[in-house]
mmCIF file of C-alpha atoms in Angstrom:
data_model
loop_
_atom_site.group_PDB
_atom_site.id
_atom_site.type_symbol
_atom_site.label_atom_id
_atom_site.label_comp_id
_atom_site.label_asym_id
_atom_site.label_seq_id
_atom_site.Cartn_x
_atom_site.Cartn_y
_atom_site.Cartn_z
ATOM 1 C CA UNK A 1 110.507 107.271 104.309
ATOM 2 C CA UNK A 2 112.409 108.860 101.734
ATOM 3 C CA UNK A 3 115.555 108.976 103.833
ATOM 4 C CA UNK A 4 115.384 105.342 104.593
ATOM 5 C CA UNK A 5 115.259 104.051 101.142
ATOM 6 C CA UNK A 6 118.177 105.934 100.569
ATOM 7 C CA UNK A 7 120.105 104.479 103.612
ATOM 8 C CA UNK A 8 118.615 100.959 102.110
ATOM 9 C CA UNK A 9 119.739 101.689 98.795
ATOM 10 C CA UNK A 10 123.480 103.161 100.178
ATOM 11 C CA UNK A 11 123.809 100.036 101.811
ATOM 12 C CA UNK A 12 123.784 97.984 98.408
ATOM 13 C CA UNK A 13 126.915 100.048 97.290
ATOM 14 C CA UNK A 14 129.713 98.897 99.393
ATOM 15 C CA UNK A 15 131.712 95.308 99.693
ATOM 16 C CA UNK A 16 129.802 93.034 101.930
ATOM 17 C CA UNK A 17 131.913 89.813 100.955
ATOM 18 C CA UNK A 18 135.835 89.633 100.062
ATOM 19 C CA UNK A 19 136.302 86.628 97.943
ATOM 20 C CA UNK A 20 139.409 84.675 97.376
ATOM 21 C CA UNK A 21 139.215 81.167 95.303
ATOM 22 C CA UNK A 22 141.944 79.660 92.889
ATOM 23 C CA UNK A 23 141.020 78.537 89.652
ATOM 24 C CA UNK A 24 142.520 76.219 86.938
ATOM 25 C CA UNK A 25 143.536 79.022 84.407
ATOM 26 C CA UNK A 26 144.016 82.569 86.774
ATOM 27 C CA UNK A 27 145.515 80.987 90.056
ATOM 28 C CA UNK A 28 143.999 82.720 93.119
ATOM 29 C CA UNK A 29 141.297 85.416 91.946
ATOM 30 C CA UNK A 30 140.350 88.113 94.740
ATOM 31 C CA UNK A 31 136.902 89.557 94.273
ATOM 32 C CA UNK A 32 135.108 92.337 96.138
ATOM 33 C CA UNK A 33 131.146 91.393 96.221
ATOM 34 C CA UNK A 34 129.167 94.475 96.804
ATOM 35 C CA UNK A 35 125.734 94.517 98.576
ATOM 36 C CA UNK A 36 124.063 94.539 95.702
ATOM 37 C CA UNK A 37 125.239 91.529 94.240
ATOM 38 C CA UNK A 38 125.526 89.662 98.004
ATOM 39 C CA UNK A 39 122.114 90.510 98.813
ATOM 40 C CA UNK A 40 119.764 91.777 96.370
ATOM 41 C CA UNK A 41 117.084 91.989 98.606
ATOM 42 C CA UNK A 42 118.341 95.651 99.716
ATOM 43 C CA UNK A 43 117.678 97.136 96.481
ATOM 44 C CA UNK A 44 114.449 95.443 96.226
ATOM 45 C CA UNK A 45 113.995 96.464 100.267
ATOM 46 C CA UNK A 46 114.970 100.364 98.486
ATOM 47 C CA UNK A 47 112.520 100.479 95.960
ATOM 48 C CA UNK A 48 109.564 99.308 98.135
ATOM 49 C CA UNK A 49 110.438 101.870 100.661
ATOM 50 C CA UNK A 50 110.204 104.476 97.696
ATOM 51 C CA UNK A 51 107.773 103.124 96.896
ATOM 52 C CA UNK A 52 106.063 103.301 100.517
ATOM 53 C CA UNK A 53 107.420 106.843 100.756
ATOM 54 C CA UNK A 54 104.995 108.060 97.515
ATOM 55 C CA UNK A 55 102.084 106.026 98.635
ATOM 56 C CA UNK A 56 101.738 107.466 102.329
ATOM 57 C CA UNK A 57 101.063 111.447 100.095
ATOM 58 C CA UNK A 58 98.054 109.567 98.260
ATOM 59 C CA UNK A 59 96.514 107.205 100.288
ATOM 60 C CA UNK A 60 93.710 107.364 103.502
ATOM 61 C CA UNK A 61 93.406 105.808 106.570
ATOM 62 C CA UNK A 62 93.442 102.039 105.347
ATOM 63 C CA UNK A 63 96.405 102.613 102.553
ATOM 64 C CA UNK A 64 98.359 103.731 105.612
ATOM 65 C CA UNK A 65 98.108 100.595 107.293
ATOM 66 C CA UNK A 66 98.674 98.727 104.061
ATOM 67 C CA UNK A 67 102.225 100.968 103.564
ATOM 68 C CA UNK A 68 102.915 100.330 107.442
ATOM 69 C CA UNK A 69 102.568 96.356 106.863
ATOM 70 C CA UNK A 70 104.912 96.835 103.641
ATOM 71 C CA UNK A 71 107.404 99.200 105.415
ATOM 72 C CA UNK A 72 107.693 96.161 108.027
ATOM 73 C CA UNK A 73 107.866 93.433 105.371
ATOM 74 C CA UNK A 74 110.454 95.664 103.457
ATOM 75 C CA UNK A 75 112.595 95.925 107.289
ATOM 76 C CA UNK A 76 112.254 91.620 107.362
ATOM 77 C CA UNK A 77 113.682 91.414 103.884
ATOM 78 C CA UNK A 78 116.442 93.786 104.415
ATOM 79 C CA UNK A 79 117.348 92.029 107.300
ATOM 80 C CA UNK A 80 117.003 88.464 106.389
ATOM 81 C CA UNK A 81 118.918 89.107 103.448
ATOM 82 C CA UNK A 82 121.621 90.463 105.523
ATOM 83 C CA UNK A 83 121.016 87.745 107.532
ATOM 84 C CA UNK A 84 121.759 85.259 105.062
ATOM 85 C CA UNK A 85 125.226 86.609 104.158
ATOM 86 C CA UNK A 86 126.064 86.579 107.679
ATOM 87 C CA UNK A 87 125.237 82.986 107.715
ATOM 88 C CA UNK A 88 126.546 81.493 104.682
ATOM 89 C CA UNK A 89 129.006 84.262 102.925
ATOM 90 C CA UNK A 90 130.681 81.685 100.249
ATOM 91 C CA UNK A 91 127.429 81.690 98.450
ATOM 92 C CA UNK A 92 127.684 84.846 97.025
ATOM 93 C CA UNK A 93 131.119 84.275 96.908
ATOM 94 C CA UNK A 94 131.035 81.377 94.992
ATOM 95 C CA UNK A 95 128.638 83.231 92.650
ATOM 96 C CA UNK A 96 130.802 86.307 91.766
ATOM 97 C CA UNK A 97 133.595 83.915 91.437
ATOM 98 C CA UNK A 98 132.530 82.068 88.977
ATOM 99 C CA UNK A 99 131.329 85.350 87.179
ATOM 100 C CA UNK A 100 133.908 86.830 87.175
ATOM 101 C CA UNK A 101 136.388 83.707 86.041
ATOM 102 C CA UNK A 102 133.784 81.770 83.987
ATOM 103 C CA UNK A 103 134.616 78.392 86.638
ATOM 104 C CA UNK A 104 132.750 77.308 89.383
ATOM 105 C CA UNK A 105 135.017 77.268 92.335
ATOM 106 C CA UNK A 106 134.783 74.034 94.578
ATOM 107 C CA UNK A 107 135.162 76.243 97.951
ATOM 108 C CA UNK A 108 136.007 80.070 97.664
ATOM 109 C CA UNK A 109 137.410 81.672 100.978
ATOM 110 C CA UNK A 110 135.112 84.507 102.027
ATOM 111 C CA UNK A 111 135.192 87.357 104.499
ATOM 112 C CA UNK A 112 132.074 89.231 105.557
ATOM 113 C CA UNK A 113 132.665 92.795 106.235
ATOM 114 C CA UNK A 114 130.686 94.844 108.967
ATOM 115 C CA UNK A 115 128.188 96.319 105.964
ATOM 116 C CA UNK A 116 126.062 93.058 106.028
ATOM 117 C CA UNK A 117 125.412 93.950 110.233
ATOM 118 C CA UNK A 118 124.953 97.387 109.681
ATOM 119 C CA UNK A 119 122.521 96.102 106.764
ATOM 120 C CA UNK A 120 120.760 93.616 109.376
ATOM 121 C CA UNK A 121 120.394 96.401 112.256
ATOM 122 C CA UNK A 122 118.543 98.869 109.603
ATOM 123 C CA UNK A 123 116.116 96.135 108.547
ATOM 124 C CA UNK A 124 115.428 96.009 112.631
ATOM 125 C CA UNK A 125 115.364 99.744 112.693
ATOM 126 C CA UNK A 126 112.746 99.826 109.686
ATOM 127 C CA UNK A 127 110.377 97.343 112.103
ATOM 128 C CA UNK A 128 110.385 100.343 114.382
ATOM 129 C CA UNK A 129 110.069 102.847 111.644
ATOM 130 C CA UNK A 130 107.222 101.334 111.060
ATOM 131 C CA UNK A 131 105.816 101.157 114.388
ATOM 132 C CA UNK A 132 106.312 104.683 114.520
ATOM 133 C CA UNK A 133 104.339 105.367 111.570
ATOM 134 C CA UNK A 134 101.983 103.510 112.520
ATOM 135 C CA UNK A 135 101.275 105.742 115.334
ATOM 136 C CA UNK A 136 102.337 109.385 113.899
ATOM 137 C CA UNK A 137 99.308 108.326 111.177
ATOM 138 C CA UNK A 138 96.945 108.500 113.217
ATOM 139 C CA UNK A 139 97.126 112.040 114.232
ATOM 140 C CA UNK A 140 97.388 112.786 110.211
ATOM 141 C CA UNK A 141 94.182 114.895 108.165
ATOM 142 C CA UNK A 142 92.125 112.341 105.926
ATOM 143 C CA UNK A 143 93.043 112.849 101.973
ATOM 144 C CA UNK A 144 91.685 115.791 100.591
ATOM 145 C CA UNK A 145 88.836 115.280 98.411
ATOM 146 C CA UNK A 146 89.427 119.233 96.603
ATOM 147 C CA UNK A 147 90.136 117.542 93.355
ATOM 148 C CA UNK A 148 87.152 114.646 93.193
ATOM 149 C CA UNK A 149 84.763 115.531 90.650
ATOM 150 C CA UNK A 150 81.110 115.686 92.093
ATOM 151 C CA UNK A 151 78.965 112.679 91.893
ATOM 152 C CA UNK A 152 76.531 112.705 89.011
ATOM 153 C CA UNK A 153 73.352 114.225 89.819
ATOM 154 C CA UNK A 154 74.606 115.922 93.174
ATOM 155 C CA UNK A 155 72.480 119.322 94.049
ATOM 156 C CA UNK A 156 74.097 122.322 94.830
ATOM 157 C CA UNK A 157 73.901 123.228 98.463
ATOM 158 C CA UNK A 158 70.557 125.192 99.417
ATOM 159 C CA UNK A 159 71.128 128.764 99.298
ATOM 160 C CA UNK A 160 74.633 128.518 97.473
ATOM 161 C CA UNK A 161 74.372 130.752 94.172
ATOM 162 C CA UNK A 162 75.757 129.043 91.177
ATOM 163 C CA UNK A 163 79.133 130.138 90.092
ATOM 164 C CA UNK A 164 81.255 129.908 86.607
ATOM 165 C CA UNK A 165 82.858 126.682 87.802
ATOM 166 C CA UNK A 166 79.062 125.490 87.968
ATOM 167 C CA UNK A 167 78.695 126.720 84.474
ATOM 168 C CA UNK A 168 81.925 124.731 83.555
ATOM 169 C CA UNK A 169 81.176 122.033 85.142
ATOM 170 C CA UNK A 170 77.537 121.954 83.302
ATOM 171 C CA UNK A 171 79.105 122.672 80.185
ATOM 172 C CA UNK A 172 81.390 119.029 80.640
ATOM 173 C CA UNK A 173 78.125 117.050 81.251
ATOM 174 C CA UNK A 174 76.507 118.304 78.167
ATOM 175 C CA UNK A 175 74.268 120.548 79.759
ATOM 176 C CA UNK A 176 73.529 124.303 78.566
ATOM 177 C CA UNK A 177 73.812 126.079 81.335
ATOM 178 C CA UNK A 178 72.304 129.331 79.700
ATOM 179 C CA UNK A 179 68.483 128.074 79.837
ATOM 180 C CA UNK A 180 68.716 127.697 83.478
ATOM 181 C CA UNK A 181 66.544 124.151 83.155
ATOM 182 C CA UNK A 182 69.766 121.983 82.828
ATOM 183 C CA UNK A 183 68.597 120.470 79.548
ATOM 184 C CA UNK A 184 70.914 120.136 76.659
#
């Protein structure tokens, strides 16, 4: 999981739209439009999948079904916004444009590179990630429950001598554990 939002998040760094438009003042501007800018649904699709990636170490059996619906919502999102550079690049074109020159351009020439398809194939390949999760989790140990503090009240075990993490633990609820009674 960690590996794909890095792939996600790589894929926000190149140029995904070459941008030419002239304006009043500068004549014909150029402009590289990374991924980022294009398409900021890939660093939002990143930063779900890290977030995914620290979820799956804390969460059961139903939080893993939760992270394998947001794993395939974060695939649909990369994808789609892939998707819409592919279909309409002088958008962002138009956008970094007028950034960048401080006029709105009536219609800027723009040029997709292959990044926004590479971009659109991951956001597919995420889908199956996910898929794949889905069934890897199911072979995976429940979360442990070492660290969850004993409910109030709980006895110990029959037979099971107490222990100094007893007496610790006695000591934390108030209780005295040197009269034996469990009073305070």
């Amino acid at each position: 999981m960690l590996a794909a939002a890095g792939v996600v998040g790589a894929l926000a760094l190149p140029t995904w739209v070459l941008a030419t438009a002239g304006t009043p003042v500068d004549g014909d501007v150029a402009l590289a439009v990374p991924g980022a800018v294009a398409a900021p649904g890939t660093v939002a699709g990143a930063l779900v999948l890290l977030a995914c990636a620290g979820a799956l170490a804390l969460v059961g059996r139903v939080g893993r079904w939760v992270v394998v619906g947001v794993v395939v919502l974060a695939g649909v999102l990369v994808a789609a916004s892939a998707g819409a550079v592919l279909a309409d690049p002088s958008g962002p074109a138009a956008a970094a444009v007028a950034e960048a020159t401080g006029v709105v351009p009536a219609a800027p020439q723009a040029r997709v590179t292959a990044w926004p398809v590479v971009a659109a194939a991951v956001g597919a390949g995420l889908v199956l990630l996910a898929g794949g999760l889905a069934r890897a989790s199911a072979a995976w140990l429940p979360a442990s429950t070492r660290h969850e503090a004993p409910a109030a009240g709980t006895p110990r075990p029959v037979g099971q001598a107490p222990d100094e993490r007893d007496d610790w633990d006695a000591l934390s609820r108030g209780d005295d554990p040197s009269r034996g009674d469990g009073a305070a």
